[in-house]
Amino acid sequence: MNEVLNIADQTLILHRHPRRKNETFQAWDSADEYLINHFNDSELGQYITDDGQLLIINDGFGALSCYFKDFERTVVSDSFLSVGSIKLNMQRNRCGPESLLIQDSLQSLPTNAKVVLIKVPKTLSFLEYQLQQLSAVISDDTIVVAAGKVDAIHKSTLALFEKYIGTTKTSLAKKKSRLIFSLVDQREIAETEIATTWDIERQGWTIHNHANVFSRNHLDIGGRYLMDNLPEGDFTKVIDLGCGNGVVGMAAAEAYPNAQITFIDESYMAVDSARINMLKNFEEERSDNTRFVVNNGLVGFKGRSYDLILCNPPFHQQHTITDHIAWSMFNDAHFCLAVNGELVIVGNRHLDYQDKLERIFGNCELIAENKKFVILHAVKME
């Protein structure tokens, strides 16, 4: 797997994080290369004046952050893993942190961006949120260029750039990627509430979902299946791992009223949605027994400390389909569970999580199944 990006006048060593022994995916793609080459060919650096800066949105693993190290820049991401990759790749390539500000997607964008480079995200609603935020802080002389894989750029994608930024056109495709150019048009745009709110009637809950949270318009059927199959027991320390909007952890808070519930996700928007949902739907005193953590799984958590971990693991990272995040979650869970502690997961039938859990825990029980999902239960034996 290639870890060296030779582009324009620079050579960068870039790794995806968390690193795997036999990594098969690069830490950059052709859309990163297209953006960098266009920036140089069009001499966009000349527009970044002393009182202005470069704004980079959705840098995946740090290729853009590292390449543009000579510019004052702000990098915006909703991914804890991406932020960690950017920081580590900056160190690896000896890029000083002085001219770089990294912020999450819930923070306000800088008002002095002269050039904006965007990697098109997977979720259309998240793109709309970002473009809406961007439209409020740019001016007519701001240059906006986006890039993405050809199969990720649709008419609906371009329509959002037209709506929030201005007249939009695309480039020719190169290496299966395409650029998007938008001329800033400072027209009045009615602000739209992109976060969604919907009800779960059975529990009487109102659910808030930020723009980049999985299953944002309705209850995820996998999550519902897990909620309906929580184990019986007197659990005191419970984790909702990969919590999304927090509904599984909320069901645990209902089922185990004396337990401390920890909500963990690598998305800043997901963890904030879970926090809002607990605040809105539970009595105030329950907040003393809940924690909300943006993190790479359970990295840094104390071993042998929890008696129940609930998990609806993702099978993709950004645009890449992969099972390594699920593997990592299961290994983390085994480390963090106390002896006789339990892991309960929901997964698509075809993902073969049962074999993984057998290999890690030495045991795995199928406790429920339907045409699409299985609920699996493993116990920490030693």
PDB file of C-alpha atoms in Angstrom, residues 73-215:
ATOM      1  CA  ARG A  73      -5.640  27.715   7.613  1.00  0.00           C
ATOM      2  CA  THR A  74      -8.608  26.338   9.483  1.00  0.00           C
ATOM      3  CA  VAL A  75      -9.573  22.694   9.016  1.00  0.00           C
ATOM      4  CA  VAL A  76     -13.135  21.607   9.820  1.00  0.00           C
ATOM      5  CA  SER A  77     -14.125  17.988  10.439  1.00  0.00           C
ATOM      6  CA  ASP A  78     -16.887  16.039  12.179  1.00  0.00           C
ATOM      7  CA  SER A  79     -14.665  12.978  12.590  1.00  0.00           C
ATOM      8  CA  PHE A  80     -12.483  12.317  15.628  1.00  0.00           C
ATOM      9  CA  LEU A  81     -10.543   9.779  13.552  1.00  0.00           C
ATOM     10  CA  SER A  82      -9.896  12.333  10.813  1.00  0.00           C
ATOM     11  CA  VAL A  83      -8.769  14.932  13.333  1.00  0.00           C
ATOM     12  CA  GLY A  84      -6.403  12.398  14.895  1.00  0.00           C
ATOM     13  CA  SER A  85      -5.034  11.435  11.482  1.00  0.00           C
ATOM     14  CA  ILE A  86      -4.473  15.082  10.564  1.00  0.00           C
ATOM     15  CA  LYS A  87      -2.520  15.737  13.777  1.00  0.00           C
ATOM     16  CA  LEU A  88      -0.362  12.620  13.442  1.00  0.00           C
ATOM     17  CA  ASN A  89       0.356  13.200   9.756  1.00  0.00           C
ATOM     18  CA  MET A  90       1.248  16.813  10.520  1.00  0.00           C
ATOM     19  CA  GLN A  91       3.837  15.551  13.028  1.00  0.00           C
ATOM     20  CA  ARG A  92       5.062  12.863  10.631  1.00  0.00           C
ATOM     21  CA  ASN A  93       5.723  15.462   7.938  1.00  0.00           C
ATOM     22  CA  ARG A  94       7.202  18.009  10.359  1.00  0.00           C
ATOM     23  CA  CYS A  95       4.446  20.536   9.730  1.00  0.00           C
ATOM     24  CA  GLY A  96       4.372  23.077  12.515  1.00  0.00           C
ATOM     25  CA  PRO A  97       0.996  23.527  14.224  1.00  0.00           C
ATOM     26  CA  GLU A  98       1.300  27.308  14.525  1.00  0.00           C
ATOM     27  CA  SER A  99      -0.631  28.152  11.333  1.00  0.00           C
ATOM     28  CA  LEU A 100      -3.288  25.450  11.715  1.00  0.00           C
ATOM     29  CA  LEU A 101      -6.567  25.558  13.638  1.00  0.00           C
ATOM     30  CA  ILE A 102      -8.625  22.364  13.725  1.00  0.00           C
ATOM     31  CA  GLN A 103     -12.264  22.629  14.739  1.00  0.00           C
ATOM     32  CA  ASP A 104     -15.296  20.377  14.751  1.00  0.00           C
ATOM     33  CA  SER A 105     -18.393  20.854  12.621  1.00  0.00           C
ATOM     34  CA  LEU A 106     -20.463  22.377  15.421  1.00  0.00           C
ATOM     35  CA  GLN A 107     -18.165  25.389  15.797  1.00  0.00           C
ATOM     36  CA  SER A 108     -18.594  28.643  13.904  1.00  0.00           C
ATOM     37  CA  LEU A 109     -16.613  29.005  10.688  1.00  0.00           C
ATOM     38  CA  PRO A 110     -13.952  31.744  10.359  1.00  0.00           C
ATOM     39  CA  THR A 111     -15.110  34.951   8.694  1.00  0.00           C
ATOM     40  CA  ASN A 112     -11.881  35.725   6.825  1.00  0.00           C
ATOM     41  CA  ALA A 113     -11.576  32.722   4.470  1.00  0.00           C
ATOM     42  CA  LYS A 114     -10.302  33.812   1.052  1.00  0.00           C
ATOM     43  CA  VAL A 115     -10.089  30.326  -0.476  1.00  0.00           C
ATOM     44  CA  VAL A 116     -12.312  27.415   0.570  1.00  0.00           C
ATOM     45  CA  LEU A 117     -11.465  23.815  -0.340  1.00  0.00           C
ATOM     46  CA  ILE A 118     -14.176  21.212   0.317  1.00  0.00           C
ATOM     47  CA  LYS A 119     -14.112  17.429   0.132  1.00  0.00           C
ATOM     48  CA  VAL A 120     -17.707  16.434  -0.679  1.00  0.00           C
ATOM     49  CA  PRO A 121     -19.029  14.376   2.276  1.00  0.00           C
ATOM     50  CA  LYS A 122     -20.988  11.161   1.996  1.00  0.00           C
ATOM     51  CA  THR A 123     -24.207  12.611   3.429  1.00  0.00           C
ATOM     52  CA  LEU A 124     -26.198  15.172   1.446  1.00  0.00           C
ATOM     53  CA  SER A 125     -27.780  16.681   4.561  1.00  0.00           C
ATOM     54  CA  PHE A 126     -24.322  17.216   6.058  1.00  0.00           C
ATOM     55  CA  LEU A 127     -23.168  18.952   2.873  1.00  0.00           C
ATOM     56  CA  GLU A 128     -26.217  21.201   3.045  1.00  0.00           C
ATOM     57  CA  TYR A 129     -25.450  22.090   6.661  1.00  0.00           C
ATOM     58  CA  GLN A 130     -21.854  22.931   5.790  1.00  0.00           C
ATOM     59  CA  LEU A 131     -22.794  25.037   2.765  1.00  0.00           C
ATOM     60  CA  GLN A 132     -25.417  26.883   4.783  1.00  0.00           C
ATOM     61  CA  GLN A 133     -22.811  27.677   7.452  1.00  0.00           C
ATOM     62  CA  LEU A 134     -20.329  28.701   4.762  1.00  0.00           C
ATOM     63  CA  SER A 135     -22.768  31.002   2.966  1.00  0.00           C
ATOM     64  CA  ALA A 136     -23.075  33.116   6.110  1.00  0.00           C
ATOM     65  CA  VAL A 137     -19.343  33.936   6.344  1.00  0.00           C
ATOM     66  CA  ILE A 138     -18.021  34.249   2.766  1.00  0.00           C
ATOM     67  CA  SER A 139     -17.990  37.297   0.525  1.00  0.00           C
ATOM     68  CA  ASP A 140     -18.143  37.895  -3.226  1.00  0.00           C
ATOM     69  CA  ASP A 141     -14.367  37.562  -3.590  1.00  0.00           C
ATOM     70  CA  THR A 142     -14.121  34.205  -1.772  1.00  0.00           C
ATOM     71  CA  ILE A 143     -13.048  31.342  -4.011  1.00  0.00           C
ATOM     72  CA  VAL A 144     -14.928  28.081  -3.373  1.00  0.00           C
ATOM     73  CA  VAL A 145     -13.719  24.808  -4.900  1.00  0.00           C
ATOM     74  CA  ALA A 146     -14.956  21.342  -3.952  1.00  0.00           C
ATOM     75  CA  ALA A 147     -13.867  17.878  -5.011  1.00  0.00           C
ATOM     76  CA  GLY A 148     -15.228  14.375  -4.825  1.00  0.00           C
ATOM     77  CA  LYS A 149     -15.454  11.058  -6.552  1.00  0.00           C
ATOM     78  CA  VAL A 150     -17.548  11.150  -9.716  1.00  0.00           C
ATOM     79  CA  ASP A 151     -20.097   8.738  -8.251  1.00  0.00           C
ATOM     80  CA  ALA A 152     -20.533  10.997  -5.181  1.00  0.00           C
ATOM     81  CA  ILE A 153     -21.401  14.143  -7.181  1.00  0.00           C
ATOM     82  CA  HIS A 154     -25.016  14.205  -8.339  1.00  0.00           C
ATOM     83  CA  LYS A 155     -27.467  16.818  -9.601  1.00  0.00           C
ATOM     84  CA  SER A 156     -28.684  17.175  -6.008  1.00  0.00           C
ATOM     85  CA  THR A 157     -25.090  17.893  -4.904  1.00  0.00           C
ATOM     86  CA  LEU A 158     -24.667  20.671  -7.461  1.00  0.00           C
ATOM     87  CA  ALA A 159     -28.115  22.056  -6.622  1.00  0.00           C
ATOM     88  CA  LEU A 160     -26.986  22.652  -3.039  1.00  0.00           C
ATOM     89  CA  PHE A 161     -23.919  24.591  -4.206  1.00  0.00           C
ATOM     90  CA  GLU A 162     -26.181  26.635  -6.493  1.00  0.00           C
ATOM     91  CA  LYS A 163     -28.604  27.310  -3.643  1.00  0.00           C
ATOM     92  CA  TYR A 164     -26.144  28.340  -0.953  1.00  0.00           C
ATOM     93  CA  ILE A 165     -23.057  29.612  -2.797  1.00  0.00           C
ATOM     94  CA  GLY A 166     -23.897  30.687  -6.360  1.00  0.00           C
ATOM     95  CA  THR A 167     -23.496  29.751 -10.008  1.00  0.00           C
ATOM     96  CA  THR A 168     -21.895  26.317 -10.122  1.00  0.00           C
ATOM     97  CA  LYS A 169     -20.126  24.237 -12.751  1.00  0.00           C
ATOM     98  CA  THR A 170     -17.984  21.102 -12.732  1.00  0.00           C
ATOM     99  CA  SER A 171     -14.682  20.094 -14.231  1.00  0.00           C
ATOM    100  CA  LEU A 172     -13.866  17.162 -16.438  1.00  0.00           C
ATOM    101  CA  ALA A 173     -13.314  13.917 -14.557  1.00  0.00           C
ATOM    102  CA  LYS A 174      -9.737  12.881 -13.734  1.00  0.00           C
ATOM    103  CA  LYS A 175      -8.936   9.560 -12.085  1.00  0.00           C
ATOM    104  CA  LYS A 176     -12.654   9.174 -11.305  1.00  0.00           C
ATOM    105  CA  SER A 177     -12.803  12.507  -9.433  1.00  0.00           C
ATOM    106  CA  ARG A 178     -14.312  15.841 -10.338  1.00  0.00           C
ATOM    107  CA  LEU A 179     -14.045  19.444  -9.153  1.00  0.00           C
ATOM    108  CA  ILE A 180     -16.956  21.763  -8.376  1.00  0.00           C
ATOM    109  CA  PHE A 181     -16.550  25.521  -8.894  1.00  0.00           C
ATOM    110  CA  SER A 182     -19.025  27.966  -7.341  1.00  0.00           C
ATOM    111  CA  LEU A 183     -19.039  31.742  -7.857  1.00  0.00           C
ATOM    112  CA  VAL A 184     -20.149  33.408  -4.651  1.00  0.00           C
ATOM    113  CA  ASP A 185     -23.412  35.299  -5.042  1.00  0.00           C
ATOM    114  CA  GLN A 186     -24.381  37.212  -1.914  1.00  0.00           C
ATOM    115  CA  ARG A 187     -28.134  36.758  -2.207  1.00  0.00           C
ATOM    116  CA  GLU A 188     -30.559  36.478   0.670  1.00  0.00           C
ATOM    117  CA  ILE A 189     -31.120  32.840   1.630  1.00  0.00           C
ATOM    118  CA  ALA A 190     -33.816  31.891   4.097  1.00  0.00           C
ATOM    119  CA  GLU A 191     -32.194  29.865   6.856  1.00  0.00           C
ATOM    120  CA  THR A 192     -33.376  26.261   6.897  1.00  0.00           C
ATOM    121  CA  GLU A 193     -33.299  24.046   9.976  1.00  0.00           C
ATOM    122  CA  ILE A 194     -31.264  21.095   8.716  1.00  0.00           C
ATOM    123  CA  ALA A 195     -31.196  19.201  12.004  1.00  0.00           C
ATOM    124  CA  THR A 196     -34.274  16.994  12.251  1.00  0.00           C
ATOM    125  CA  THR A 197     -36.679  16.184  15.067  1.00  0.00           C
ATOM    126  CA  TRP A 198     -38.988  13.163  15.186  1.00  0.00           C
ATOM    127  CA  ASP A 199     -40.821  11.065  17.749  1.00  0.00           C
ATOM    128  CA  ILE A 200     -40.519   7.504  19.008  1.00  0.00           C
ATOM    129  CA  GLU A 201     -44.084   6.926  20.113  1.00  0.00           C
ATOM    130  CA  ARG A 202     -43.495   3.724  22.097  1.00  0.00           C
ATOM    131  CA  GLN A 203     -41.109   5.455  24.490  1.00  0.00           C
ATOM    132  CA  GLY A 204     -42.681   8.886  24.188  1.00  0.00           C
ATOM    133  CA  TRP A 205     -39.318  10.375  23.169  1.00  0.00           C
ATOM    134  CA  THR A 206     -38.589  13.288  20.855  1.00  0.00           C
ATOM    135  CA  ILE A 207     -35.335  12.683  18.994  1.00  0.00           C
ATOM    136  CA  HIS A 208     -32.982  15.402  17.734  1.00  0.00           C
ATOM    137  CA  ASN A 209     -30.537  14.532  14.949  1.00  0.00           C
ATOM    138  CA  HIS A 210     -27.764  16.807  13.739  1.00  0.00           C
ATOM    139  CA  ALA A 211     -27.089  16.817  10.002  1.00  0.00           C
ATOM    140  CA  ASN A 212     -24.346  14.178   9.993  1.00  0.00           C
ATOM    141  CA  VAL A 213     -25.958  11.559  12.220  1.00  0.00           C
ATOM    142  CA  PHE A 214     -26.880   8.129  10.861  1.00  0.00           C
ATOM    143  CA  SER A 215     -30.587   7.434  10.233  1.00  0.00           C
TER     144      SER A 215
END
